[in-house]
Amino acid sequence: MRNTILGALGALALLGAGVTPAAAQETPTAAGESGGIPPELLEIEKNLHPQTGDITIPAAHAVLHLGDDYYYLPADEAKKVLVDVWGNPPSAVSNVLGLVFEKDATIFDNVWGAVISYDDTGHISDANAEHEDYAAVLREMQKGDAADNAARREAGYPTMNLIGWAQPPSYDKASHALIWAKEFALSDQKVNSLNYDVRLLGRTGTLSLNMVSTMDVLADVGSAAAMFGRAAEFESGWRYADFVAGSDKDAGYGLSGLVAGGAAVAVAQKMGIFALLLKFGKIIIVGLIAFGGAAFAFVRNMFGRKEEDY
């Protein structure tokens, strides 16, 4: 018996911000059973064309080596799932390059889904990789919770608190992959939410595989995230080592800046609103709009970025 998703996250998953999957219910989804899922949504899944093996992502100058363990939905089908099944506004999915799931998972299963996007950040320096203060990053992020939740309560939405790292940021200098995970608590959900970020640093941008789920499947999502960190790579000429200093675009910040500000920047650019469709009907907002503001402040203070740059 699988946990069937009755809704899913919005724009933050698309761009690497902290996410909150929808509540789930225990519903059988064996062959011939719909589990209460509307026929029109089952029809969408029926018409998908999952791909396995080596997947080229031209817009990111990258390749995903998925083998047979995972499957990929191309951009047009990924956007249809995100909008028509997961309840996101069309404006929120413009940068989506695809979706990845476990080989036996459906688009309704509450395991995880990886939203693929590419962010033209510029080259991010890893020179200080061994000395990044991620504890300070977390503290700065958490400072915005009180103000965030006051605004959410006033608007009639559940409160949301950043509990801490589900996995502290870790960087593989050989593959130039940065992985971290955040745990969130929502006042209307019994199980805490999980947002796993996998970022592959390239010549002038970052490939994002943002995985969203719940804390009760942390081990499974963590294993999958580790695999993605190894499976994704940039094409020749677009790899981290291909950066040309003084000629190529530079991000102006390092790994801490990516963790603290990258998500917030993306959120601001997409209006900071993350909608989920709960129980195929009730729209709730679980975005980090004020949390993003706290992250902006952190980025400005630590890295000297101006607010208007965002």
Tab-separated table of C-alpha atoms in Angstrom:
chain	number	residue	atom	x	y	z
A	1	MET	CA	0.000	0.000	0.000
A	2	ARG	CA	1.362	3.392	-0.989
A	3	ASN	CA	0.838	6.819	0.461
A	4	THR	CA	-1.025	8.626	-2.290
A	5	ILE	CA	-0.390	12.339	-2.617
A	6	LEU	CA	-3.535	14.372	-2.526
A	7	GLY	CA	-1.703	17.488	-3.533
A	8	ALA	CA	1.786	18.821	-4.059
A	9	LEU	CA	4.064	21.758	-3.625
A	10	GLY	CA	4.346	24.864	-5.681
A	11	ALA	CA	6.967	27.150	-7.137
A	12	LEU	CA	9.599	26.726	-4.452
A	13	ALA	CA	10.276	23.155	-5.495
A	14	LEU	CA	10.832	24.333	-8.985
A	15	LEU	CA	13.603	26.643	-7.998
A	16	GLY	CA	15.285	25.053	-5.068
A	17	ALA	CA	13.605	26.723	-2.122
A	18	GLY	CA	12.454	24.879	0.994
A	19	VAL	CA	9.296	22.952	0.229
A	20	THR	CA	6.351	21.349	1.902
A	21	PRO	CA	4.585	18.397	0.292
A	22	ALA	CA	0.878	18.023	0.710
A	23	ALA	CA	-0.778	15.834	3.279
A	24	ALA	CA	-1.238	12.224	2.252
A	25	GLN	CA	-3.611	9.431	2.988
A	26	GLU	CA	-3.237	5.665	3.029
A	27	THR	CA	-4.824	4.630	-0.251
A	28	PRO	CA	-4.217	1.493	-2.319
A	29	THR	CA	-3.064	2.208	-5.857
A	30	ALA	CA	-2.706	-1.299	-7.182
A	31	ALA	CA	-3.641	-2.093	-10.756
A	32	GLY	CA	-7.303	-1.396	-11.343
A	33	GLU	CA	-7.677	0.789	-8.242
A	34	SER	CA	-7.901	4.559	-8.521
A	35	GLY	CA	-7.507	5.312	-4.812
A	36	GLY	CA	-10.061	8.115	-5.162
A	37	ILE	CA	-7.970	9.975	-7.745
A	38	PRO	CA	-10.158	11.779	-10.310
A	39	PRO	CA	-10.279	10.066	-13.736
A	40	GLU	CA	-8.972	13.138	-15.543
A	41	LEU	CA	-5.791	13.030	-13.468
A	42	LEU	CA	-5.343	9.308	-14.041
A	43	GLU	CA	-5.679	10.043	-17.757
A	44	ILE	CA	-2.809	12.539	-17.531
A	45	GLU	CA	-0.551	9.896	-16.024
A	46	LYS	CA	-1.614	7.371	-18.659
A	47	ASN	CA	-0.414	9.731	-21.413
A	48	LEU	CA	3.023	10.437	-19.941
A	49	HIS	CA	6.174	9.210	-21.661
A	50	PRO	CA	8.742	8.350	-18.962
A	51	GLN	CA	12.343	8.095	-20.072
A	52	THR	CA	15.244	6.177	-18.518
A	53	GLY	CA	18.963	5.881	-19.143
A	54	ASP	CA	21.058	8.923	-20.074
A	55	ILE	CA	18.916	12.057	-20.277
A	56	THR	CA	20.302	15.150	-21.966
A	57	ILE	CA	19.148	18.521	-20.605
A	58	PRO	CA	20.165	20.961	-23.377
A	59	ALA	CA	19.086	24.124	-21.554
A	60	ALA	CA	21.429	23.243	-18.698
A	61	HIS	CA	24.219	21.793	-20.862
A	62	ALA	CA	23.937	18.727	-18.639
A	63	VAL	CA	23.248	14.977	-18.652
A	64	LEU	CA	21.446	12.814	-16.086
A	65	HIS	CA	22.645	9.211	-15.920
A	66	LEU	CA	19.497	7.650	-14.464
A	67	GLY	CA	19.906	4.056	-15.570
A	68	ASP	CA	16.793	1.984	-14.849
A	69	ASP	CA	16.385	3.088	-11.234
A	70	TYR	CA	14.584	6.338	-12.011
A	71	TYR	CA	12.522	7.845	-14.779
A	72	TYR	CA	12.383	11.313	-16.272
A	73	LEU	CA	9.476	13.371	-17.592
A	74	PRO	CA	10.472	16.023	-20.155
A	75	ALA	CA	9.681	19.689	-19.626
A	76	ASP	CA	6.255	19.788	-21.296
A	77	GLU	CA	4.963	16.744	-19.413
A	78	ALA	CA	6.617	17.851	-16.171
A	79	LYS	CA	4.848	21.204	-16.409
A	80	LYS	CA	1.513	19.477	-17.041
A	81	VAL	CA	1.976	17.381	-13.904
A	82	LEU	CA	3.005	20.398	-11.860
A	83	VAL	CA	0.093	22.532	-13.050
A	84	ASP	CA	-2.785	20.133	-13.691
A	85	VAL	CA	-2.038	17.478	-11.063
A	86	TRP	CA	-0.013	19.245	-8.377
A	87	GLY	CA	-1.966	22.503	-8.571
A	88	ASN	CA	0.765	25.018	-9.437
A	89	PRO	CA	0.034	28.197	-11.414
A	90	PRO	CA	1.416	28.071	-14.988
A	91	SER	CA	3.548	31.150	-14.296
A	92	ALA	CA	5.485	29.206	-11.673
A	93	VAL	CA	6.758	26.464	-13.969
A	94	SER	CA	8.435	28.433	-16.740
A	95	ASN	CA	11.941	27.367	-15.698
A	96	VAL	CA	11.169	23.682	-15.168
A	97	LEU	CA	13.278	21.372	-17.315
A	98	GLY	CA	11.858	18.056	-16.134
A	99	LEU	CA	10.785	15.802	-13.278
A	100	VAL	CA	12.450	12.651	-11.955
A	101	PHE	CA	10.786	9.860	-9.960
A	102	GLU	CA	11.709	6.409	-8.707
A	103	LYS	CA	11.067	3.740	-11.323
A	104	ASP	CA	7.965	2.283	-9.635
A	105	ALA	CA	6.495	5.554	-8.352
A	106	THR	CA	3.504	7.301	-9.847
A	107	ILE	CA	2.976	11.048	-9.971
A	108	PHE	CA	0.546	10.619	-7.054
A	109	ASP	CA	2.819	8.723	-4.660
A	110	ASN	CA	4.058	10.442	-1.517
A	111	VAL	CA	7.674	9.341	-1.796
A	112	TRP	CA	9.555	12.098	-3.581
A	113	GLY	CA	9.774	13.933	-6.854
A	114	ALA	CA	12.817	15.813	-8.124
A	115	VAL	CA	12.121	19.059	-9.964
A	116	ILE	CA	14.907	19.897	-12.392
A	117	SER	CA	15.871	23.448	-13.217
A	118	TYR	CA	18.939	25.443	-14.167
A	119	ASP	CA	19.905	28.732	-12.578
A	120	ASP	CA	22.255	31.047	-14.445
A	121	THR	CA	23.842	32.211	-11.200
A	122	GLY	CA	27.283	32.763	-12.597
A	123	HIS	CA	30.313	30.853	-11.385
A	124	ILE	CA	30.121	30.074	-7.651
A	125	SER	CA	33.473	29.867	-5.902
A	126	ASP	CA	34.212	26.812	-3.757
A	127	ALA	CA	37.515	28.242	-2.514
A	128	ASN	CA	36.162	28.478	1.042
A	129	ALA	CA	34.354	25.118	0.963
A	130	GLU	CA	36.084	23.731	4.051
A	131	HIS	CA	35.383	26.809	6.165
A	132	GLU	CA	31.768	27.687	5.370
A	133	ASP	CA	29.706	28.469	8.482
A	134	TYR	CA	26.420	26.722	7.728
A	135	ALA	CA	25.342	26.932	11.365
A	136	ALA	CA	25.284	30.712	10.988
A	137	VAL	CA	23.317	30.360	7.772
A	138	LEU	CA	20.696	28.261	9.577
A	139	ARG	CA	20.404	30.725	12.469
A	140	GLU	CA	19.831	33.599	10.079
A	141	MET	CA	17.182	31.639	8.215
A	142	GLN	CA	15.336	30.762	11.418
A	143	LYS	CA	15.206	34.385	12.572
A	144	GLY	CA	12.429	35.093	10.109
A	145	ASP	CA	10.045	32.427	11.441
A	146	ALA	CA	8.171	34.604	13.955
A	147	ALA	CA	7.398	37.362	11.461
A	148	ASP	CA	6.601	34.813	8.757
A	149	ASN	CA	4.087	33.010	10.926
A	150	ALA	CA	2.384	36.180	12.108
A	151	ALA	CA	1.713	37.014	8.473
A	152	ARG	CA	0.534	33.471	7.741
A	153	ARG	CA	-1.849	33.439	10.700
A	154	GLU	CA	-3.289	36.809	9.688
A	155	ALA	CA	-3.878	35.451	6.184
A	156	GLY	CA	-5.499	32.308	7.555
A	157	TYR	CA	-2.735	29.886	6.576
A	158	PRO	CA	-0.852	27.251	8.608
A	159	THR	CA	2.265	28.375	10.432
A	160	MET	CA	5.595	27.011	9.225
A	161	ASN	CA	8.855	26.695	11.128
A	162	LEU	CA	12.305	25.776	9.908
A	163	ILE	CA	13.316	23.093	12.420
A	164	GLY	CA	16.870	22.696	11.197
A	165	TRP	CA	19.028	20.719	8.847
A	166	ALA	CA	17.690	17.296	7.975
A	167	GLN	CA	21.156	17.000	6.451
A	168	PRO	CA	23.722	19.763	6.908
A	169	PRO	CA	25.209	21.073	3.675
A	170	SER	CA	27.968	18.844	2.352
A	171	TYR	CA	30.129	19.530	-0.668
A	172	ASP	CA	31.878	17.004	-2.904
A	173	LYS	CA	34.773	18.905	-4.405
A	174	ALA	CA	35.462	16.203	-6.977
A	175	SER	CA	31.990	16.351	-8.521
A	176	HIS	CA	31.271	19.963	-7.435
A	177	ALA	CA	27.961	18.831	-5.952
A	178	LEU	CA	26.440	20.576	-2.938
A	179	ILE	CA	23.694	18.708	-1.073
A	180	TRP	CA	21.656	19.875	1.894
A	181	ALA	CA	18.229	19.210	3.372
A	182	LYS	CA	15.872	21.225	5.552
A	183	GLU	CA	13.132	20.062	7.910
A	184	PHE	CA	9.972	22.132	8.260
A	185	ALA	CA	7.037	21.837	10.665
A	186	LEU	CA	3.577	22.948	9.558
A	187	SER	CA	0.880	23.511	12.129
A	188	ASP	CA	-1.688	21.498	10.178
A	189	GLN	CA	0.456	18.457	9.404
A	190	LYS	CA	1.526	15.665	11.729
A	191	VAL	CA	4.610	14.680	9.769
A	192	ASN	CA	7.327	17.282	9.226
A	193	SER	CA	8.168	18.254	5.680
A	194	LEU	CA	11.466	17.590	3.948
A	195	ASN	CA	13.216	19.623	1.278
A	196	TYR	CA	16.357	18.078	-0.220
A	197	ASP	CA	18.488	20.308	-2.411
A	198	VAL	CA	21.011	18.829	-4.825
A	199	ARG	CA	23.033	21.470	-6.671
A	200	LEU	CA	25.664	20.697	-9.272
A	201	LEU	CA	27.980	23.643	-9.852
A	202	GLY	CA	28.955	24.353	-13.442
A	203	ARG	CA	30.930	26.852	-15.434
A	204	THR	CA	28.440	29.699	-15.112
A	205	GLY	CA	25.403	28.240	-13.388
A	206	THR	CA	23.941	25.558	-11.150
A	207	LEU	CA	21.844	22.528	-12.027
A	208	SER	CA	19.160	22.050	-9.384
A	209	LEU	CA	17.495	18.752	-8.544
A	210	ASN	CA	15.121	19.722	-5.786
A	211	MET	CA	13.526	16.790	-4.002
A	212	VAL	CA	10.435	17.180	-1.878
A	213	SER	CA	8.846	14.754	0.530
A	214	THR	CA	8.261	14.184	4.260
A	215	MET	CA	10.609	13.375	7.121
A	216	ASP	CA	9.296	9.828	7.512
A	217	VAL	CA	11.063	8.878	4.274
A	218	LEU	CA	14.256	10.808	4.996
A	219	ALA	CA	16.525	7.785	4.518
A	220	ASP	CA	15.064	6.940	1.115
A	221	VAL	CA	15.222	10.506	-0.126
A	222	GLY	CA	18.745	10.934	1.237
A	223	SER	CA	19.952	7.863	-0.644
A	224	ALA	CA	18.354	9.100	-3.843
A	225	ALA	CA	19.866	12.560	-3.356
A	226	ALA	CA	23.334	11.071	-2.955
A	227	MET	CA	22.873	9.162	-6.189
A	228	PHE	CA	21.783	12.293	-8.029
A	229	GLY	CA	24.875	14.051	-6.802
A	230	ARG	CA	26.907	11.456	-8.670
A	231	ALA	CA	24.615	10.878	-11.643
A	232	ALA	CA	24.320	14.421	-12.957
A	233	GLU	CA	27.107	16.074	-14.890
A	234	PHE	CA	27.664	19.027	-17.157
A	235	GLU	CA	28.746	18.535	-20.740
A	236	SER	CA	32.290	19.225	-21.834
A	237	GLY	CA	32.904	22.950	-22.051
A	238	TRP	CA	30.311	23.708	-19.375
A	239	ARG	CA	31.905	22.005	-16.403
A	240	TYR	CA	33.163	23.753	-13.314
A	241	ALA	CA	36.777	23.513	-14.453
A	242	ASP	CA	35.925	25.205	-17.762
A	243	PHE	CA	35.311	28.562	-16.062
A	244	VAL	CA	37.328	31.429	-17.568
A	245	ALA	CA	38.074	34.032	-14.911
A	246	GLY	CA	37.682	37.605	-16.092
A	247	SER	CA	35.551	36.528	-19.029
A	248	ASP	CA	32.744	34.314	-17.718
A	249	LYS	CA	29.992	35.498	-15.416
A	250	ASP	CA	30.810	35.319	-11.696
A	251	ALA	CA	28.125	34.883	-9.033
A	252	GLY	CA	29.957	37.022	-6.494
A	253	TYR	CA	29.323	34.604	-3.595
A	254	GLY	CA	30.343	31.148	-2.434
A	255	LEU	CA	28.650	28.021	-1.140
A	256	SER	CA	27.096	29.682	1.914
A	257	GLY	CA	25.590	32.279	-0.359
A	258	LEU	CA	24.062	29.548	-2.501
A	259	VAL	CA	22.497	27.853	0.529
A	260	ALA	CA	21.319	31.067	2.177
A	261	GLY	CA	20.390	33.200	-0.769
A	262	GLY	CA	19.990	31.062	-3.823
A	263	ALA	CA	16.594	29.760	-2.747
A	264	ALA	CA	15.433	33.142	-1.500
A	265	VAL	CA	16.444	34.847	-4.715
A	266	ALA	CA	14.510	32.324	-6.746
A	267	VAL	CA	11.490	32.692	-4.490
A	268	ALA	CA	11.486	36.465	-4.841
A	269	GLN	CA	11.665	36.170	-8.599
A	270	LYS	CA	8.595	33.950	-8.515
A	271	MET	CA	6.710	36.171	-6.029
A	272	GLY	CA	7.545	33.979	-3.049
A	273	ILE	CA	4.308	32.051	-3.195
A	274	PHE	CA	4.169	28.278	-3.104
A	275	ALA	CA	0.727	26.825	-3.572
A	276	LEU	CA	-0.346	23.328	-2.890
A	277	LEU	CA	-3.510	21.665	-3.871
A	278	LEU	CA	-4.704	19.815	-0.808
A	279	LYS	CA	-7.249	17.035	-1.240
A	280	PHE	CA	-7.807	18.099	-4.863
A	281	GLY	CA	-9.659	21.194	-3.838
A	282	LYS	CA	-8.329	23.337	-1.015
A	283	ILE	CA	-5.572	25.717	-2.005
A	284	ILE	CA	-3.201	26.727	0.773
A	285	ILE	CA	-0.123	28.895	0.698
A	286	VAL	CA	2.932	27.499	2.425
A	287	GLY	CA	5.579	29.729	0.917
A	288	LEU	CA	8.609	31.195	2.545
A	289	ILE	CA	7.939	34.761	1.539
A	290	ALA	CA	9.035	36.298	4.837
A	291	PHE	CA	11.615	33.605	5.365
A	292	GLY	CA	12.971	34.643	2.009
A	293	GLY	CA	13.249	38.202	3.301
A	294	ALA	CA	15.358	37.004	6.209
A	295	ALA	CA	17.573	35.132	3.805
A	296	PHE	CA	17.910	38.255	1.667
A	297	ALA	CA	19.127	40.179	4.692
A	298	PHE	CA	21.648	37.461	5.430
A	299	VAL	CA	22.948	37.527	1.873
A	300	ARG	CA	23.246	41.312	1.861
A	301	ASN	CA	25.040	41.357	5.201
A	302	MET	CA	27.461	38.548	4.482
A	303	PHE	CA	28.054	38.960	0.783
A	304	GLY	CA	27.367	42.605	0.120
A	305	ARG	CA	24.562	42.039	-2.385
A	306	LYS	CA	22.143	44.918	-2.903
A	307	GLU	CA	18.431	44.336	-2.590
A	308	GLU	CA	17.775	45.724	-6.038
A	309	ASP	CA	19.989	42.969	-7.497
A	310	TYR	CA	17.209	40.526	-6.732
